[in-house]
Tab-separated table of C-alpha atoms and ligand atoms in Angstrom:
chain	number	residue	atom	x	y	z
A	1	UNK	CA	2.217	-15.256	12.075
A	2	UNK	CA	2.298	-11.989	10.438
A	3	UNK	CA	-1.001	-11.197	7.433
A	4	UNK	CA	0.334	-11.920	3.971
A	5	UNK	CA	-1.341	-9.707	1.749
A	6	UNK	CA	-1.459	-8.607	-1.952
A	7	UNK	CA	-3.273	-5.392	-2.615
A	8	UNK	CA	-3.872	-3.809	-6.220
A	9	UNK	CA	-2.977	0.052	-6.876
A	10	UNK	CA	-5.556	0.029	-10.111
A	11	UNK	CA	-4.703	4.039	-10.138
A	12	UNK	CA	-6.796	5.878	-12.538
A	13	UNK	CA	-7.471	3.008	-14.785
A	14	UNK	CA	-10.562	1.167	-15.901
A	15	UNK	CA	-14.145	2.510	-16.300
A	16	UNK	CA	-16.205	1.546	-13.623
A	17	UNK	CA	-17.822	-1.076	-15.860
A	18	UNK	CA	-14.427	-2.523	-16.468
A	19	UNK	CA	-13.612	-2.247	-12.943
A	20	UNK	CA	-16.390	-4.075	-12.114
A	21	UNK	CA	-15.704	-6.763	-14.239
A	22	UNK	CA	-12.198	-7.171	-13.139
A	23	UNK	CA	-13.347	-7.309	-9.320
A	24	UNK	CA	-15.852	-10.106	-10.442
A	25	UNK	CA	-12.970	-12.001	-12.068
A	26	UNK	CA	-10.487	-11.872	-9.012
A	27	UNK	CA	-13.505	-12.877	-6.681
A	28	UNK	CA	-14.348	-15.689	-9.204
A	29	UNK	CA	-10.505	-16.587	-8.999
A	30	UNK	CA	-10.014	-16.244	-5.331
A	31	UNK	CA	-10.554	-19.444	-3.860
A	32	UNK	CA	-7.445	-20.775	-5.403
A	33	UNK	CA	-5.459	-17.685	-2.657
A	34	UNK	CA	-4.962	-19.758	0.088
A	35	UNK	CA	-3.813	-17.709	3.495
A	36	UNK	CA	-3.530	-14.286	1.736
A	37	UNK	CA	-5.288	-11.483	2.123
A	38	UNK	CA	-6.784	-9.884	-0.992
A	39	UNK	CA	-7.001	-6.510	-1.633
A	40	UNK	CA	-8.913	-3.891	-4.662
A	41	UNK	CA	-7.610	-0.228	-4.438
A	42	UNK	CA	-10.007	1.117	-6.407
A	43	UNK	CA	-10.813	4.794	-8.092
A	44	UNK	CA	-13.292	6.535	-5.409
A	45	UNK	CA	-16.080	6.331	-8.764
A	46	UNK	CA	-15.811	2.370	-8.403
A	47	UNK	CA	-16.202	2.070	-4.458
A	48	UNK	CA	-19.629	1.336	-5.638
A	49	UNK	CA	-19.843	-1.189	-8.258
A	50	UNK	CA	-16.405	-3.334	-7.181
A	51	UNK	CA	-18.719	-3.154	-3.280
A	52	UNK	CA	-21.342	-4.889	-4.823
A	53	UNK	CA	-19.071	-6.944	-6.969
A	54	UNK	CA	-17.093	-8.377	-3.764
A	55	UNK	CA	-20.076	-8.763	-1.424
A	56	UNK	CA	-19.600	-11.651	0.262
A	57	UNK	CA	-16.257	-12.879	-0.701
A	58	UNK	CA	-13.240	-12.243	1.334
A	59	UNK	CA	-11.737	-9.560	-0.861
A	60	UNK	CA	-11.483	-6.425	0.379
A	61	UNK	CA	-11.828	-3.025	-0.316
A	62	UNK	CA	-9.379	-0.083	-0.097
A	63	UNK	CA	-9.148	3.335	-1.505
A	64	UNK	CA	-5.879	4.956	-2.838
A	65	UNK	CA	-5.939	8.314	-0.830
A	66	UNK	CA	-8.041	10.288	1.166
A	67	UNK	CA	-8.876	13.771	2.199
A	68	UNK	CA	-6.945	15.172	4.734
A	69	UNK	CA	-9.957	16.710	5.946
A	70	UNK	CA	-12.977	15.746	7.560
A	71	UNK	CA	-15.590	17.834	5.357
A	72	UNK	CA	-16.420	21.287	3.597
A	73	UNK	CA	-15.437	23.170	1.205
A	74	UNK	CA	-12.730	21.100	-0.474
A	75	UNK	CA	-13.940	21.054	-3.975
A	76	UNK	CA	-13.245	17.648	-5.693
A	77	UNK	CA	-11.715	16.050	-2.568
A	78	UNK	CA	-13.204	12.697	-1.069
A	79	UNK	CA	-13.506	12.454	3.048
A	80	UNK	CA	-12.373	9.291	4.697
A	81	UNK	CA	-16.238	9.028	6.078
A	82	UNK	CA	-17.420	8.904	2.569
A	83	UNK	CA	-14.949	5.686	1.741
A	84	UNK	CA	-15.893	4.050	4.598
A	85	UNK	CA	-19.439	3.036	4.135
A	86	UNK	CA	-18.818	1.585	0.999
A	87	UNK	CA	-17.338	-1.309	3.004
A	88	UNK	CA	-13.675	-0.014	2.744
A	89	UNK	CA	-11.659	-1.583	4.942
A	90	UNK	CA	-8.314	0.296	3.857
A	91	UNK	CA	-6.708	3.267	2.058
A	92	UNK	CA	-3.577	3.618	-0.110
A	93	UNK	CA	-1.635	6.700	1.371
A	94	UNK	CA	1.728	8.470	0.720
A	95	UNK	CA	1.712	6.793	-2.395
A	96	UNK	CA	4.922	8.270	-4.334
A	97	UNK	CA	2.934	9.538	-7.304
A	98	UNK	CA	0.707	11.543	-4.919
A	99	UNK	CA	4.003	12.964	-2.722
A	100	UNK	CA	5.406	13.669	-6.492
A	101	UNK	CA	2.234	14.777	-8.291
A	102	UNK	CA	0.419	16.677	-5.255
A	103	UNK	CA	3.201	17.808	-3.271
A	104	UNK	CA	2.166	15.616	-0.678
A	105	UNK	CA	4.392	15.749	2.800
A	106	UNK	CA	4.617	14.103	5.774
A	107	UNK	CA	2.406	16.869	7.729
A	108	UNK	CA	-0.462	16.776	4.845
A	109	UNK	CA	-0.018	12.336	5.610
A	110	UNK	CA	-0.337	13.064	8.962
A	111	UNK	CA	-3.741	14.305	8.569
A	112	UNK	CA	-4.529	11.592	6.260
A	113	UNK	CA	-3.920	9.116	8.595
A	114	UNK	CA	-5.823	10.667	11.334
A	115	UNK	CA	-9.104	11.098	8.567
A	116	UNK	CA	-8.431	7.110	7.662
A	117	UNK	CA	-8.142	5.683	11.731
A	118	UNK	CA	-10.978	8.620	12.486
A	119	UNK	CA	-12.958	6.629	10.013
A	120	UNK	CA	-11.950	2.879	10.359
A	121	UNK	CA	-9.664	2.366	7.390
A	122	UNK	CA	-6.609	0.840	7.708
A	123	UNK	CA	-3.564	2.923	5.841
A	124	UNK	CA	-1.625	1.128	3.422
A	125	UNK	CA	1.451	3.811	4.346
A	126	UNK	CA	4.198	3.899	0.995
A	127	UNK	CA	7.361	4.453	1.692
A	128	UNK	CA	10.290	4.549	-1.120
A	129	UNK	CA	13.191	6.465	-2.804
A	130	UNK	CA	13.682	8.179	-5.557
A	131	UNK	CA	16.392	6.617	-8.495
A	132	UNK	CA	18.978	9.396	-7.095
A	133	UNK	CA	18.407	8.787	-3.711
A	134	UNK	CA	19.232	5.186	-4.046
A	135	UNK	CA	22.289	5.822	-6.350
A	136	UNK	CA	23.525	8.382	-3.690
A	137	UNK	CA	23.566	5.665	-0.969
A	138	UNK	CA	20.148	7.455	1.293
A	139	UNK	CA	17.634	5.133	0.397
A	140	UNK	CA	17.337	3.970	4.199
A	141	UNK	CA	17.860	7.393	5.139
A	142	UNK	CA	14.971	8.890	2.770
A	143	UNK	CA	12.893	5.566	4.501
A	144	UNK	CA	13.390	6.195	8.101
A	145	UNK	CA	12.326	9.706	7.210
A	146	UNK	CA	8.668	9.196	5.522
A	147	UNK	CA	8.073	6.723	8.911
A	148	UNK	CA	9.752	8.490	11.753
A	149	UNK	CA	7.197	11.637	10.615
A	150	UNK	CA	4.296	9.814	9.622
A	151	UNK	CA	4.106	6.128	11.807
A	152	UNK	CA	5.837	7.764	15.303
A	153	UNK	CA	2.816	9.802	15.823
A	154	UNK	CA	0.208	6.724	15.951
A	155	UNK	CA	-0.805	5.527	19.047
A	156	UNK	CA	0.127	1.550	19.718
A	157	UNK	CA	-3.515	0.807	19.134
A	158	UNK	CA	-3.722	2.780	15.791
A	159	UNK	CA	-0.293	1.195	14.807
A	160	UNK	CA	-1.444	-2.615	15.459
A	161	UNK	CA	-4.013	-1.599	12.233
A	162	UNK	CA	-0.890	-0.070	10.028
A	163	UNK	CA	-0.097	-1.851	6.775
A	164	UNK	CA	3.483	-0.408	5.305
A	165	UNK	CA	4.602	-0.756	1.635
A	166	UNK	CA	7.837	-0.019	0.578
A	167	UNK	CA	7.869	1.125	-2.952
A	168	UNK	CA	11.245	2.337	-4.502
A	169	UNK	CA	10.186	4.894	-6.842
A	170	UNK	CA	12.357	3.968	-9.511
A	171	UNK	CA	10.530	0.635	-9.526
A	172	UNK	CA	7.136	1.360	-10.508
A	173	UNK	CA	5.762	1.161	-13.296
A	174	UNK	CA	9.490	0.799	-15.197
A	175	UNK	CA	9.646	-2.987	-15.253
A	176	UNK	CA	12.979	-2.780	-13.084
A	177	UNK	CA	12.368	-4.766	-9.901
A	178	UNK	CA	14.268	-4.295	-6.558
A	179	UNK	CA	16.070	-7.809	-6.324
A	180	UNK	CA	14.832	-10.420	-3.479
A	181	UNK	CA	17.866	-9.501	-1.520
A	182	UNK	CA	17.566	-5.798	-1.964
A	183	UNK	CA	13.659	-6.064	-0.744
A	184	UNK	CA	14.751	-7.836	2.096
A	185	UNK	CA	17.641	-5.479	2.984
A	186	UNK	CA	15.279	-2.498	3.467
A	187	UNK	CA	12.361	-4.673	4.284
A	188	UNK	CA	14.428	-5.421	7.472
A	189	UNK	CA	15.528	-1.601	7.998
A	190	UNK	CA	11.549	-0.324	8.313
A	191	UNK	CA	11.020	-3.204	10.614
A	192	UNK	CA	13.549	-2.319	12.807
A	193	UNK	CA	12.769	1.231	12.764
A	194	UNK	CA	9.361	0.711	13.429
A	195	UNK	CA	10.333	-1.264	16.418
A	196	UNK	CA	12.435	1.501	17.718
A	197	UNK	CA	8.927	3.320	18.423
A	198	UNK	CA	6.203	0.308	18.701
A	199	UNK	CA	9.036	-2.639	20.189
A	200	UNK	CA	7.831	-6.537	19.319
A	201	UNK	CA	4.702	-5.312	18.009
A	202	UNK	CA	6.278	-4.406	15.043
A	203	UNK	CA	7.344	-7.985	14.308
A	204	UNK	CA	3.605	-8.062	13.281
A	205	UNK	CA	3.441	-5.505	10.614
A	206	UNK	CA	2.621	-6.600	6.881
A	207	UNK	CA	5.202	-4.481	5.015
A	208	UNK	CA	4.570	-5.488	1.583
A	209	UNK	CA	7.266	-5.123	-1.434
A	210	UNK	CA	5.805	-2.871	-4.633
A	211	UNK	CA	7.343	-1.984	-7.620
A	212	UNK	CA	7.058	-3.892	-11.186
A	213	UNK	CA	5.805	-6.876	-8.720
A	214	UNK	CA	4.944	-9.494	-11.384
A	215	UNK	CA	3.924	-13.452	-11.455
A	216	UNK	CA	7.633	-14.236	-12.969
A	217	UNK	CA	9.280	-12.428	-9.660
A	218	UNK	CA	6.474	-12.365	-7.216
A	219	UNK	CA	7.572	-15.878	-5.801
A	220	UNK	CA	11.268	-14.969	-4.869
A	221	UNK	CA	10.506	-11.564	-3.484
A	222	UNK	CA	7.924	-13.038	-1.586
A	223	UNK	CA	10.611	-15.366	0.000
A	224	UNK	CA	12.268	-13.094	2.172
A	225	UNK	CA	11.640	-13.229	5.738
A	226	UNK	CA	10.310	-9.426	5.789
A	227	UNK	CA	8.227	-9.327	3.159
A	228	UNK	CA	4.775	-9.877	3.349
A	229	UNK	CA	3.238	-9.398	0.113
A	230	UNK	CA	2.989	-6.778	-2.492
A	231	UNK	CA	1.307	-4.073	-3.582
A	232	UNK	CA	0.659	-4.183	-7.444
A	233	UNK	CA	0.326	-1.922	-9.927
A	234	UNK	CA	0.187	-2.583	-13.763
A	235	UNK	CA	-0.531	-6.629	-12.766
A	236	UNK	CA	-3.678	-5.930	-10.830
A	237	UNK	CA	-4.740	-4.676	-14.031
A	238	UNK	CA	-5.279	-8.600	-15.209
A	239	UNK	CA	-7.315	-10.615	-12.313
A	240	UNK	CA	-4.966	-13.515	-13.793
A	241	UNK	CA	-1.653	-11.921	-13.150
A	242	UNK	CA	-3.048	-10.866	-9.864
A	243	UNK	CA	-4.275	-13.777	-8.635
A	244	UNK	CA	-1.154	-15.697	-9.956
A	245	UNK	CA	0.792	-13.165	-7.355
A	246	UNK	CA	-1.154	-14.121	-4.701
A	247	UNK	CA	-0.397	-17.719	-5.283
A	248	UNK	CA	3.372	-17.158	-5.749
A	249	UNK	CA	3.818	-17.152	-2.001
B	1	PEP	C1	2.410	1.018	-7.526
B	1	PEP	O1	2.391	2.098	-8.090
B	1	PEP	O2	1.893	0.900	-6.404
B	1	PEP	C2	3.073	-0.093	-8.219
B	1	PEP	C3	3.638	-1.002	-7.487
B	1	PEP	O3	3.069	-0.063	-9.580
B	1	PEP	P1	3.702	-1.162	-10.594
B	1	PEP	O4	3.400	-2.523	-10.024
B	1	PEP	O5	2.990	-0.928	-11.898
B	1	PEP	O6	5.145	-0.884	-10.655
């Protein structure tokens, strides 16, 4: 049976006090999460404090991007091998507010992902399309893109670690939700491209659903036959809504 997971995007919110806290509360929470995975992606200044916070629970760690270089002069970049010892087991990349906001492309992800498997963190690999893309009929197109770049050039041992998210970017953070069916639809499409490279081991990838993911809708997108969690943005924000995600399956 494939992982069912539900990881939180935090993204540059909470002080690393608060963030704390909040990793406290979901680990306090957690033993109601049967047979999911748990996940914090966490602001590199709270690797520390949510560590200690989640030590010796079973929620883990992940950061939401990572240098596409291994060291040196890179001011204000973080390496992969500086995530790692904190414990991190994962890390958010291709997210569409970095390809928007830092002109990240598929050959700057490619680098990413080698940094992150160099390093033993599993990527959390976002794919989605834009509003227009979608409207103009490409969203599978735009899809088969961001993976045929990116996911073709891991090995089949790299690729057995690969988490994918689809994220339609006109979904986050606006409160519109992709409907069950519409999740399932492309949810379907990315596994059957990614068998096209990797065959039936692709049948084992956790591609999780994000986008204005919430307790109210979590339980019918979670459903669908391809879709294997979410990734959560605004909702991870409240251990409450988070953990009532998890528990939608
Ligand atoms: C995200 O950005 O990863 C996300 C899913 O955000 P939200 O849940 O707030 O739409």
């Amino acid at each position: 049976m494939r992982q069912k997971i539900v990881a939180g995007n935090w993204k540059m919110n909470t002080t690393p006090a608060e963030g704390e806290a909040l990793a406290k509360a979901v680990v306090a929470a957690s033993s109601e999460v049967k047979g999911v995975t748990l996940i914090l992606g966490v602001p590199f200044t709270h690797l520390c404090p949510v560590s200690k916070a989640i030590a010796g629970s079973d929620v883990k760690l992940s950061a939401q991007d990572c240098s596409a270089h291994d060291k040196g002069a890179y001011t204000g970049e973080v390496a992969a091998s500086m995530i790692a010892p904190f414990g991190a087991g994962y890390v958010i990349l291709g997210h569409s507010e970095r390809r928007e906001y830092h002109g990240e492309d598929s050959a700057i992800l490619n680098e990413k992902m080698k940094q992150a498997y160099a390093n033993g963190l599993a990527p959390i690999y976002c794919v989605g399309e834009k509003l227009e893309e979608r409207e103009a009929g490409k969203h599978f197109d735009v899809v088969t893109k961001q993976i045929e770049e990116v996911v073709f050039n891991l090995s089949d041992e790299q690729f057995d670690k690969l988490v994918v998210a689809y994220e339609p970017v006109w979904a986050i953070g606006t409160g519109k939700t992709a409907t069950a069916d519409q999740a399932q639809e492309i949810h379907a499409h990315i596994r059957k491209v990614l068998a096209s490279k990797f065959g039936a081991k692709a049948e084992n990838t956790p591609i999780l659903y994000g986008g204005s993911c919430k307790p109210s809708n979590a339980a019918e997108i979670f459903s669908k036959a391809d879709v294997d969690g979410g990734l959560i943005g605004g909702a991870a924000l409240k251990a409450e809504d988070f953990i009532a995600i998890a528990k939608a399956f």
